[in-house]
mmCIF file of C-alpha atoms in Angstrom:
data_model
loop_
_atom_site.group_PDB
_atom_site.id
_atom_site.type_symbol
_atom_site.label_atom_id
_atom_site.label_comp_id
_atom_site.label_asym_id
_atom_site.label_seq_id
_atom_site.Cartn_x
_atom_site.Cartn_y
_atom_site.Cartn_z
ATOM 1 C CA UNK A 79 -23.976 47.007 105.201
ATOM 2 C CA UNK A 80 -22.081 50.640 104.153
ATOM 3 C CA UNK A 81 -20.959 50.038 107.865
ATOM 4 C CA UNK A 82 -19.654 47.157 108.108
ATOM 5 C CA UNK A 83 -17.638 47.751 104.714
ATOM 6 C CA UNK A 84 -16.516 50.869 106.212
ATOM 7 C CA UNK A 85 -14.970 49.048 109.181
ATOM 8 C CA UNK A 86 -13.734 46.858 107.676
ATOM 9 C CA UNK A 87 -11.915 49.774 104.776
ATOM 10 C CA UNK A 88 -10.378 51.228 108.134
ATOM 11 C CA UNK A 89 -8.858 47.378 109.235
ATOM 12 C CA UNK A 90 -7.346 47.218 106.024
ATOM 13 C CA UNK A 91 -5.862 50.745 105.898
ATOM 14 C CA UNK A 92 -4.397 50.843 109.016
ATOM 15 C CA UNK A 93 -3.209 46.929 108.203
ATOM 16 C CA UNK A 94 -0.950 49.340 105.113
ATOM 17 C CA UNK A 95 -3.395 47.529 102.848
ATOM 18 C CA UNK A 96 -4.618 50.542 100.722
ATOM 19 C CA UNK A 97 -5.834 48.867 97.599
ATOM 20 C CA UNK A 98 -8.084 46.311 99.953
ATOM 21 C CA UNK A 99 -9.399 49.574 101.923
ATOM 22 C CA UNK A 100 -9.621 51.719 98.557
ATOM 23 C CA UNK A 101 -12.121 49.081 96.951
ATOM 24 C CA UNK A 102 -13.768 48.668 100.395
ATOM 25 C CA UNK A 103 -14.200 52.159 100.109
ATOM 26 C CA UNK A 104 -15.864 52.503 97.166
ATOM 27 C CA UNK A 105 -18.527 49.486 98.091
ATOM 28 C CA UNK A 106 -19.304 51.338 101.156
ATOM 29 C CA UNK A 107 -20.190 54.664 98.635
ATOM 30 C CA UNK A 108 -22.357 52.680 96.248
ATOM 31 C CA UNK A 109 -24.476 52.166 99.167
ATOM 32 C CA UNK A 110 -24.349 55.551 100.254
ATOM 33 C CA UNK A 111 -23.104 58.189 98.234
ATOM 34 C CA UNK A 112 -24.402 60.789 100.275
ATOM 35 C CA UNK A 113 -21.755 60.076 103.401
ATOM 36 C CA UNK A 114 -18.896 62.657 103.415
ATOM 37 C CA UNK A 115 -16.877 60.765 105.850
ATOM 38 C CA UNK A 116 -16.774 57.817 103.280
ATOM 39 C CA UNK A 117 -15.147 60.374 100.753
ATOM 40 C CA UNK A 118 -12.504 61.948 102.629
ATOM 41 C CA UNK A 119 -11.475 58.278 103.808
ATOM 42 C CA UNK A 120 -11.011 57.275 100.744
ATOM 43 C CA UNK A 121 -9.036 60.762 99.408
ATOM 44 C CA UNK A 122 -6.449 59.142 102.245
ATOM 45 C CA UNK A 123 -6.388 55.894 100.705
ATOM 46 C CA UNK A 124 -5.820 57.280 97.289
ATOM 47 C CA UNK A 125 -3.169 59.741 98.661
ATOM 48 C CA UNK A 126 -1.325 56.650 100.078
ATOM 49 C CA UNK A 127 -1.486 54.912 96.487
ATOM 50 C CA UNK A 128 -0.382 57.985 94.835
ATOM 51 C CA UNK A 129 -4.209 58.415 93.030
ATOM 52 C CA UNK A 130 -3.483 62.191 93.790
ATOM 53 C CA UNK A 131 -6.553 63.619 91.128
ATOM 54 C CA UNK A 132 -8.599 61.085 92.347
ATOM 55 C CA UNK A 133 -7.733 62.200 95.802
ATOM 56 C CA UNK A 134 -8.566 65.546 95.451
ATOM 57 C CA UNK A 135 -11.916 64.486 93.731
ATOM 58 C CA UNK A 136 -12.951 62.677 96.525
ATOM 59 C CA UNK A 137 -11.724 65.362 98.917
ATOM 60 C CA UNK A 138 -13.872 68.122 96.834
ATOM 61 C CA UNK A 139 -17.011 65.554 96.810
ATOM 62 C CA UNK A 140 -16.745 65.278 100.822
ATOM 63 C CA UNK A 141 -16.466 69.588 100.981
ATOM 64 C CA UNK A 142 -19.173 69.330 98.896
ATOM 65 C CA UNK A 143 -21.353 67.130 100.658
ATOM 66 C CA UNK A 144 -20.069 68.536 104.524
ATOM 67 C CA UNK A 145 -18.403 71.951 104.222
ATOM 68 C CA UNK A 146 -17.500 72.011 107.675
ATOM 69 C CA UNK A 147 -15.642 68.609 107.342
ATOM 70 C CA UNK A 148 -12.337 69.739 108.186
ATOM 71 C CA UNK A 149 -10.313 66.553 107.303
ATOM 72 C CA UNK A 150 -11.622 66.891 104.401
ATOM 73 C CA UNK A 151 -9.723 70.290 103.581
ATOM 74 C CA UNK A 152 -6.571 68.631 105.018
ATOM 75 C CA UNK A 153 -6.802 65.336 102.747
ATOM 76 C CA UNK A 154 -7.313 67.892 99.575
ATOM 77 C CA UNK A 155 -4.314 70.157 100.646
ATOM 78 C CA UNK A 156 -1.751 67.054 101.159
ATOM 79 C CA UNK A 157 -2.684 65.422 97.757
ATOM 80 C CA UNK A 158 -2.365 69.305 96.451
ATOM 81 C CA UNK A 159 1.311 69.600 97.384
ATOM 82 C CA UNK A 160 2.164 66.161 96.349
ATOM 83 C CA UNK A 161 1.166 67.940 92.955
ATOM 84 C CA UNK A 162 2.849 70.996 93.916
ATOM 85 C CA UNK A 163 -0.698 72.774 93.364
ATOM 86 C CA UNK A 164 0.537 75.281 96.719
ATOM 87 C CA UNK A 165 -1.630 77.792 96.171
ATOM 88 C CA UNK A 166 -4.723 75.240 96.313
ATOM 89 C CA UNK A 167 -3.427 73.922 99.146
ATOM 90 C CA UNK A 168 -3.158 76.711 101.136
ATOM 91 C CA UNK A 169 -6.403 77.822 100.191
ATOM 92 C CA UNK A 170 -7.764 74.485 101.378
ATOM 93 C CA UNK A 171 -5.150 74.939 104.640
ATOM 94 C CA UNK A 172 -6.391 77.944 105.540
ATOM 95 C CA UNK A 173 -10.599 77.086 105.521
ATOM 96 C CA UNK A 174 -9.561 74.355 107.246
ATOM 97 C CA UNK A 175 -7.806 75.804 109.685
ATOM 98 C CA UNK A 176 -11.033 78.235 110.422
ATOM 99 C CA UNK A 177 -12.780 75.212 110.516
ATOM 100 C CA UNK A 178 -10.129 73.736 113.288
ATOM 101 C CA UNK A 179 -8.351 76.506 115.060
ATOM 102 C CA UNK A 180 -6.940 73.961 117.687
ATOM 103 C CA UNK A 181 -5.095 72.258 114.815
ATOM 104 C CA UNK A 182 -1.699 72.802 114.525
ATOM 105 C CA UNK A 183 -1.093 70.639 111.591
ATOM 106 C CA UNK A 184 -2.870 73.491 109.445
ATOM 107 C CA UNK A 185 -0.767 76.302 110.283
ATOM 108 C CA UNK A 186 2.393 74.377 110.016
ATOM 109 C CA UNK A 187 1.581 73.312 106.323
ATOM 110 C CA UNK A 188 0.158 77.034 105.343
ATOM 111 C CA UNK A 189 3.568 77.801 106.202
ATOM 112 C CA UNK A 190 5.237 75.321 104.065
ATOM 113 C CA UNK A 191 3.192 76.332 101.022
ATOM 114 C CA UNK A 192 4.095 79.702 101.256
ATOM 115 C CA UNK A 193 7.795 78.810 101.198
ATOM 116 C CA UNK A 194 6.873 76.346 98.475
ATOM 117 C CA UNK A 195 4.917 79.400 96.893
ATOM 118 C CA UNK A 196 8.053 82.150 97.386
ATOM 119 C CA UNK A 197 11.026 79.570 95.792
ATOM 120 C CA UNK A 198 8.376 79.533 92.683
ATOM 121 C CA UNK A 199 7.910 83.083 92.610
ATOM 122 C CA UNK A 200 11.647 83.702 92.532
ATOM 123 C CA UNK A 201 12.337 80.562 89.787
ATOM 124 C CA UNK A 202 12.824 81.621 86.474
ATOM 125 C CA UNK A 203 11.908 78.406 85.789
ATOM 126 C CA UNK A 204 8.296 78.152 86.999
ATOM 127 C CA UNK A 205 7.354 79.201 83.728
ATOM 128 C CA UNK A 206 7.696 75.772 82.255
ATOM 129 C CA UNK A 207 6.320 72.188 83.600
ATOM 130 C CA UNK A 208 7.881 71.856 86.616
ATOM 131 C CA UNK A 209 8.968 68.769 89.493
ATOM 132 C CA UNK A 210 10.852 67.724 86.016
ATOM 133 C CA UNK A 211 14.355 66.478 88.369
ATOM 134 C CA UNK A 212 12.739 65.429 91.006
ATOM 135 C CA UNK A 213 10.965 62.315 91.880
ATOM 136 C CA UNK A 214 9.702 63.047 95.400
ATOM 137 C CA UNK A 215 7.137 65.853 96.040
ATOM 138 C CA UNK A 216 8.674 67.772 99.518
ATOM 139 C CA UNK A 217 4.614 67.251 101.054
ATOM 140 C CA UNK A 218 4.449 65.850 103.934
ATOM 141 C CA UNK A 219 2.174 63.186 104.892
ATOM 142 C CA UNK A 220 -0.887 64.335 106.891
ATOM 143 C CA UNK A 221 -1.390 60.726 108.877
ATOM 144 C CA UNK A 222 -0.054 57.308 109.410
ATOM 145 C CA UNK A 223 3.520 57.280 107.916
ATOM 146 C CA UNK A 224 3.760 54.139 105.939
ATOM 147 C CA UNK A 225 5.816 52.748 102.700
ATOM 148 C CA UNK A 226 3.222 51.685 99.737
ATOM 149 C CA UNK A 227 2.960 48.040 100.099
ATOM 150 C CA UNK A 228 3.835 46.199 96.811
ATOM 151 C CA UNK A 229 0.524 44.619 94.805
ATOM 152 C CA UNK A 230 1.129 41.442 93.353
ATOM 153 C CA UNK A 231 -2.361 41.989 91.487
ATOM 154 C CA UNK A 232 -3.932 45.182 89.857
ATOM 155 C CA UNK A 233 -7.062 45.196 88.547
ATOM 156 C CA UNK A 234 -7.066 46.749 84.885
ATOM 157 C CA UNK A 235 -8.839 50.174 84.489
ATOM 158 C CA UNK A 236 -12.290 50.023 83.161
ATOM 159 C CA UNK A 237 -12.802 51.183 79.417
ATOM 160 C CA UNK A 238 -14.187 54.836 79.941
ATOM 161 C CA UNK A 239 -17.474 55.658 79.138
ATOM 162 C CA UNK A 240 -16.939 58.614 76.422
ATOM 163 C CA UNK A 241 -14.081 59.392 74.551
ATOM 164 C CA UNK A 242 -12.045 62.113 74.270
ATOM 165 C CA UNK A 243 -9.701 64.515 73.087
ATOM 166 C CA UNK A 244 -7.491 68.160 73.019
ATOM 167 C CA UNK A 245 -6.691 70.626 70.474
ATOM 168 C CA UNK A 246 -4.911 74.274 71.871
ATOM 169 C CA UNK A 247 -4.395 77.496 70.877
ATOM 170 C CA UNK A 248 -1.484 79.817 72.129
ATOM 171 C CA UNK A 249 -3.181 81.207 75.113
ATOM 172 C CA UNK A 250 -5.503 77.839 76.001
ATOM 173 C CA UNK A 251 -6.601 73.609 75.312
ATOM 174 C CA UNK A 252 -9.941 73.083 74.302
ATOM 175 C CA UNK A 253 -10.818 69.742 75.794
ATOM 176 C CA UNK A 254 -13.522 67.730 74.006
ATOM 177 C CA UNK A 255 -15.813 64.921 75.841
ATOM 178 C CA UNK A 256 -18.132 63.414 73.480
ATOM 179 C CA UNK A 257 -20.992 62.316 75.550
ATOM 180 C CA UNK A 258 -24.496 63.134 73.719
ATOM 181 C CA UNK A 259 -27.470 63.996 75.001
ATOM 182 C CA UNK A 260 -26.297 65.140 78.842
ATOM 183 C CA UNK A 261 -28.675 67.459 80.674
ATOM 184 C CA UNK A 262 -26.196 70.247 81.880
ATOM 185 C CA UNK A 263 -26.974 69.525 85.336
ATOM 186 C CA UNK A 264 -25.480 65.968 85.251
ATOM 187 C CA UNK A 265 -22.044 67.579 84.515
ATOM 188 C CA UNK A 266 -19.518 68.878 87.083
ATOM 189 C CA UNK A 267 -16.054 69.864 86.286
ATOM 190 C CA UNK A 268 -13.504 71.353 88.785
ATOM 191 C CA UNK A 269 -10.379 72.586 88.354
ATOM 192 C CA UNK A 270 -7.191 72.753 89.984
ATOM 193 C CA UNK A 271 -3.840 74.723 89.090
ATOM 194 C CA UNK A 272 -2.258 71.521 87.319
ATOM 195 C CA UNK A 273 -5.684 69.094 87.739
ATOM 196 C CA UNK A 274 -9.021 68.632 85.914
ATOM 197 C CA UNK A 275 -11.129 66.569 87.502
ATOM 198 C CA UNK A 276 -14.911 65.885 85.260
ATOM 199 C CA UNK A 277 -17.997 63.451 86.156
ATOM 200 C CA UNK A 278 -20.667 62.901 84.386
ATOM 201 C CA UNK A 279 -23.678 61.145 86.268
ATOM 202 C CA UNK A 280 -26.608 60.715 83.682
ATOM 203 C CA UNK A 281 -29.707 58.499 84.694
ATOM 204 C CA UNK A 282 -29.290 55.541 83.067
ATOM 205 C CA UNK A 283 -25.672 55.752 81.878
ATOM 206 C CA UNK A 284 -22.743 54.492 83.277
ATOM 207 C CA UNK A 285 -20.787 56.764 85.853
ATOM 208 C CA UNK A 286 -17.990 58.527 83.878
ATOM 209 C CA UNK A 287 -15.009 60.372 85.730
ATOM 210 C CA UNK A 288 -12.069 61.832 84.188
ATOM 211 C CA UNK A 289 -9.491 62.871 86.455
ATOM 212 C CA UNK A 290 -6.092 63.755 84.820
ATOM 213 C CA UNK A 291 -3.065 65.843 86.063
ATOM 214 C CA UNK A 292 -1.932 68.283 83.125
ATOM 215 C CA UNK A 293 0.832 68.897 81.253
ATOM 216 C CA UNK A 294 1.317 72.393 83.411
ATOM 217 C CA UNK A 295 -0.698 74.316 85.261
ATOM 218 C CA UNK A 296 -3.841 76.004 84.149
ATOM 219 C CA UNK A 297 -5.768 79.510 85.704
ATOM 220 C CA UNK A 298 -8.589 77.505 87.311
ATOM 221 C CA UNK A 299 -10.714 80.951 87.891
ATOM 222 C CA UNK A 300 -10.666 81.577 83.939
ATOM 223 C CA UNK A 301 -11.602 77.903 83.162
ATOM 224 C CA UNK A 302 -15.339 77.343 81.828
ATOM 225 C CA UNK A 303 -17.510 74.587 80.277
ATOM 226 C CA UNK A 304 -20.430 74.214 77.798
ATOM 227 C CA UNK A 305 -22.464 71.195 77.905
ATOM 228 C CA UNK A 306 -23.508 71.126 73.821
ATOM 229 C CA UNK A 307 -25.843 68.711 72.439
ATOM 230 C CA UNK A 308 -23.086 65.859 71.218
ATOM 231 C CA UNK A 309 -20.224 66.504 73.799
ATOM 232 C CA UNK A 310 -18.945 68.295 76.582
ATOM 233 C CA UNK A 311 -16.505 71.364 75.655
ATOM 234 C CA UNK A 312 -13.745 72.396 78.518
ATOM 235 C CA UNK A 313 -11.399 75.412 78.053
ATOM 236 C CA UNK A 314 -8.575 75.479 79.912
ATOM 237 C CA UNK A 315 -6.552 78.620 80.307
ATOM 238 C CA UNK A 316 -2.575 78.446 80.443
ATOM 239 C CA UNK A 317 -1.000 79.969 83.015
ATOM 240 C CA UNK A 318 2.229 80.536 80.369
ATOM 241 C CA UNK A 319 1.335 80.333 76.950
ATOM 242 C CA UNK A 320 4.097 77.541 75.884
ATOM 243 C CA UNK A 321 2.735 74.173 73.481
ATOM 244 C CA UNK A 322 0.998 71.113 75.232
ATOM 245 C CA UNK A 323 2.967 68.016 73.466
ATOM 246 C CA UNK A 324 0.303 66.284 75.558
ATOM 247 C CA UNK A 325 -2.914 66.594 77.501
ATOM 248 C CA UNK A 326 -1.827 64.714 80.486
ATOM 249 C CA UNK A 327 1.787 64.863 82.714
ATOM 250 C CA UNK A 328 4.757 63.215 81.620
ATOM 251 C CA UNK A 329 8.084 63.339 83.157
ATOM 252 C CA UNK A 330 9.664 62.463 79.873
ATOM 253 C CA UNK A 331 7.385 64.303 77.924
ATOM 254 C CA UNK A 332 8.150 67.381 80.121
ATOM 255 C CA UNK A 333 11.972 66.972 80.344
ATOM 256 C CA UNK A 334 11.622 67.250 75.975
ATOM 257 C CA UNK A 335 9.199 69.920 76.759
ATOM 258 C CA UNK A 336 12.244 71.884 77.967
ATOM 259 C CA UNK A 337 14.801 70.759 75.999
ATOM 260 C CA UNK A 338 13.092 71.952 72.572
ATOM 261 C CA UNK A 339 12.246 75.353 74.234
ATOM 262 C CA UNK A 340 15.965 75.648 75.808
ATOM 263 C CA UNK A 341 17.326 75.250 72.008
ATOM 264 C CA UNK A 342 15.034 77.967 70.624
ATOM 265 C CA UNK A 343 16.371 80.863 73.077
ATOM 266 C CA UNK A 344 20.239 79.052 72.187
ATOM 267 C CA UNK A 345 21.069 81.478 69.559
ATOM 268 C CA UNK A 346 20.348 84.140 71.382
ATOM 269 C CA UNK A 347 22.043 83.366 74.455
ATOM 270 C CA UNK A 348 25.288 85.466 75.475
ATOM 271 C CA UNK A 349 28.664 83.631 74.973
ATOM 272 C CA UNK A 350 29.676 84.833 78.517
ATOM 273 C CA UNK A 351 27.659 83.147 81.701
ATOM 274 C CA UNK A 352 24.678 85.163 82.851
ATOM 275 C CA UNK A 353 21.867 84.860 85.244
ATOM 276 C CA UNK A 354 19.954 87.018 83.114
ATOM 277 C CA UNK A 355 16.806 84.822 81.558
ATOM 278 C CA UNK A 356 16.327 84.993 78.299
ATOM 279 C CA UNK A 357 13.028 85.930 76.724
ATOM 280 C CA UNK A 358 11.214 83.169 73.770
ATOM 281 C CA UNK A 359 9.543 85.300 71.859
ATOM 282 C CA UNK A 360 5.996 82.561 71.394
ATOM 283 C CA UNK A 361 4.119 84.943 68.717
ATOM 284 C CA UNK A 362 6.972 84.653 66.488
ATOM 285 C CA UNK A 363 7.181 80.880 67.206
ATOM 286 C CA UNK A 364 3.385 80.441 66.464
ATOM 287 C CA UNK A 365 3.787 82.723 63.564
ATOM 288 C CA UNK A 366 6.282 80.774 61.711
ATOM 289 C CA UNK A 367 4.388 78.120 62.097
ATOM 290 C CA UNK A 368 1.337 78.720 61.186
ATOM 291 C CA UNK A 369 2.858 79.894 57.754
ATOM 292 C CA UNK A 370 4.249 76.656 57.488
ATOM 293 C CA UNK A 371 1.229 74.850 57.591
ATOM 294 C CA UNK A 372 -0.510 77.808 55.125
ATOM 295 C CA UNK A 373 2.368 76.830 52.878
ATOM 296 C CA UNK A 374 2.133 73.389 52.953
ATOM 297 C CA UNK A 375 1.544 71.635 49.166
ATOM 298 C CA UNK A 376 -1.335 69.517 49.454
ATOM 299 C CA UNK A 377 -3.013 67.603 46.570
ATOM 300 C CA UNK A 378 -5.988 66.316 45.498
ATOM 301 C CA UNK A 379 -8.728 64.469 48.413
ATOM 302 C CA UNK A 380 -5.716 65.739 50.472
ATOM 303 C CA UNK A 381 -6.092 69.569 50.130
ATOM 304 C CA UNK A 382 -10.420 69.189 49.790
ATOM 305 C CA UNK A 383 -10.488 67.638 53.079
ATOM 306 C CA UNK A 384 -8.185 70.574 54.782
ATOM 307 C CA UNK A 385 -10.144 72.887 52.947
ATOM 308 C CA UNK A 386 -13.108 71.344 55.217
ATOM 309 C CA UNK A 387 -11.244 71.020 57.774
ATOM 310 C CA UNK A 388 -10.333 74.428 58.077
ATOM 311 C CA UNK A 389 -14.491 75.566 57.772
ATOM 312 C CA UNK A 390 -15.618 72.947 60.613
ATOM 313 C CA UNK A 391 -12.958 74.276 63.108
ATOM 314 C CA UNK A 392 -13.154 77.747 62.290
ATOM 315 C CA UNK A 393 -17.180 77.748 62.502
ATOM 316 C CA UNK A 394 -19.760 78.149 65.094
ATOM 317 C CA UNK A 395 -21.585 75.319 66.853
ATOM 318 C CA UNK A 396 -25.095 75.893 63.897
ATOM 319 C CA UNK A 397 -22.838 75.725 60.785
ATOM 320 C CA UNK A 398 -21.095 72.654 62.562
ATOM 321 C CA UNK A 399 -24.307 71.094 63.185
ATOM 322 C CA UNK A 400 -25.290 72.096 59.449
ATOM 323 C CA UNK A 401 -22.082 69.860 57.879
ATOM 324 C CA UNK A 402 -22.592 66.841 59.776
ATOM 325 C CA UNK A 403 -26.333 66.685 59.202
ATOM 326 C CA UNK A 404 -26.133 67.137 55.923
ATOM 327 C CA UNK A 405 -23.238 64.829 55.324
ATOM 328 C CA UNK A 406 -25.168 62.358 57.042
ATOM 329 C CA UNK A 407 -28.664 62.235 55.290
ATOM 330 C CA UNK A 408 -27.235 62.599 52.071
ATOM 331 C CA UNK A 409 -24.668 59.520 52.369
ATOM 332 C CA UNK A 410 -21.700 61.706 52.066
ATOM 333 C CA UNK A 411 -22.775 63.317 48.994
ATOM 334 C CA UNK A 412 -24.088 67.101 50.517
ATOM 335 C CA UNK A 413 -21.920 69.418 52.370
ATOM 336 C CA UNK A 414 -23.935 72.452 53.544
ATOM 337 C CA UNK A 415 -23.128 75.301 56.148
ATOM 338 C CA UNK A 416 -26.575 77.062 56.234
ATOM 339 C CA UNK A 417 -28.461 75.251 59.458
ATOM 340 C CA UNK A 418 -31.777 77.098 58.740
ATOM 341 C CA UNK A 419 -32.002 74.925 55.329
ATOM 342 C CA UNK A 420 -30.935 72.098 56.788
ATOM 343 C CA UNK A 421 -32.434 71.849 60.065
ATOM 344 C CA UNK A 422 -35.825 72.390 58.459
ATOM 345 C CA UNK A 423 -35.864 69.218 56.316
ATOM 346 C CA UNK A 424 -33.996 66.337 55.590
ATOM 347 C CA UNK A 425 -31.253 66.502 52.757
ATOM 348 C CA UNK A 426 -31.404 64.558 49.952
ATOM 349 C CA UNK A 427 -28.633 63.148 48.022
ATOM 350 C CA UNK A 428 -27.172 64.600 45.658
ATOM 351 C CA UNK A 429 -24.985 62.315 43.307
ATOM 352 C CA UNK A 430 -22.388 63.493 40.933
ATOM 353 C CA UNK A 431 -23.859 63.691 37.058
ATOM 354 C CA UNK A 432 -23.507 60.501 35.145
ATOM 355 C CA UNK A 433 -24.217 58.179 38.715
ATOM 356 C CA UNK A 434 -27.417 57.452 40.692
ATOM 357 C CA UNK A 435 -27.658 56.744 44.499
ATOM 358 C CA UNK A 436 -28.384 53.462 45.562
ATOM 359 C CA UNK A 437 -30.135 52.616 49.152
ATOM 360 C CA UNK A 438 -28.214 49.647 50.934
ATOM 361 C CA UNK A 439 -30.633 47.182 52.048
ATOM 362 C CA UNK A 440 -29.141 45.041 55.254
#
């Protein structure tokens, strides 16, 4: 049967119907996960459809699964310059090119990255978000050279499994998953200079993947997880320490990106023209404000809930788990930060003087 889908997801591909061959693709791995070939099949189907983080997902699961695949290592490197990831695509160039010596399609595109790679290292401008002007990525396609046909019907995304969301600091974005109760070993999360790509495979639970491209590009090699008891924690380094206005790409939230950053360095910019950049000085940016928020006038349930707002965030993972337990079992009315206490018994509630807790009967 994963056959016969498979046929038929190479008919429709080479017929320029990618969305037919995608979703014949993914049939054919519900039957059998385990076939690399499958994978890397579909990576081309998703490159053609411009699914370039799910490309690179499946092109990573087919490595995984057959390390000397070498398509494999070509499907991740084209979807990695359509996201002008070069350095990642080179890397995956160059194993593949060990891999297949005879192919000359490796050592042309190793040679395009490194151009791609040089005009960054000479940009002044690499240190913000960039492909900002531009609406074609210079990659060039690996195979068949075909237009994407237009869809008269897409299907609407699924509703994801787990939610979640970002906070950041100056130097990284703490990205939050909250799926509870995951063994560790269910997790996998890889990352790429602009790309995160996360599934979570839990027996019993629905498949979750979470595939995004950034808002700019990351140091994949001082990226970790921690798979905690309520959710799944991902730290992302910055590669320049500027302030995510989102967690995902934009092209319009980028081109603001720049603006606001290009107005901060204006008054210090000669009056005469000079190709001399200019240097934003981000500590005193994140200085200023963060006083602004210390000197913000709050009032009343305002200012006590940033009071413990400020204690959650700043604490460690035992006081955290303290506060919500407590808050819990005591219907809102106990707020405790000592997790030896509290994770020894259950907390009682505590009602102001004068009132009397009352259990709600459904």
């Amino acid at each position: 049967m994963a056959s016969d889908l498979e046929t038929k997801a190479k008919e429709a591909f080479i017929d320029d119907h990618f969305e037919l061959a995608l979703h014949l693709y993914s049939q054919a791995i519900q039957l059998n996960p385990k076939h690399a070939e499958l994978y890397a099949d579909r990576a081309q189907a998703n490159i053609k459809l411009n699914n370039l983080t799910e490309a690179v997902a499946d092109a990573n699961k087919a490595i995984e699964l057959d390390p000397s695949m070498s398509k494999a290592y070509l499907r991740k490197a084209t979807a990695c310059m359509k996201l002008e990831e070069y350095q990642t695509a080179k890397s995956a160039l160059e194993t593949g090119a060990a891999l297949a010596p005879a192919e000359s399609r490796f050592s042309k595109l190793i040679k395009e990255c490194e151009e791609r790679i040089a005009e960054e290292t000479g940009d002044v401008s690499m240190q913000m978000p960039e492909a900002l002007a531009k609406n074609d990525v210079p990659a060039k396609e690996i195979e068949l050279d075909k237009d994407q046909p237009n869809l008269e019907i897409e299907a609407a995304p699924p509703k994801p499994a787990y939610r979640h969301e970002f906070y950041q600091k100056p130097e990284e974005v703490v990205v939050t998953i909250f799926a509870k109760g995951i063994p560790h070993d269910c997790v996998k999360v890889d990352y790429g200079e602009q790309t995160l790509s996360v599934a979570i495979n839990a027996p019993g639970k629905e498949a979750y993947h979470f595939q995004p491209r950034l808002f700019a590009k990351i140091i994949p090699e001082k990226c970790r997880y921690d798979v905690l008891s309520t959710k799944v924690e991902i730290r992302l380094a910055k590669s320049v320490p500027i302030h995510w206005t989102s967690l995902e790409f934009s092209r319009e939230v980028a081109i603001t990106q720049r603006v606001n950053v290009s107005s901060v360095s204006a008054s210090q910019r000669p009056s005469y023209p000079s190709s001399k950049p200019q240097r934003v000085d981000w500590d005193k940016i994140e200085a200023q404000v963060k006083k602004e928020e210390k000197d913000e006038k709050l009032d009343g349930d305002a200012a006590l809930n940033k009071f413990f707002r400020d204690i959650y965030k700043d604490a460690d993972e035992d006081t955290r788990r303290a506060m919500q337990k407590s808050f819990v079992e005591s219907n809102g009315t106990v707020l405790s930060t000592n997790w030896k206490e509290v994770g020894a018994k259950k907390v009682e509630g505590s009602p102001p003087d004068g009132m009397e807790m009352k259990k709600w009967e459904y």
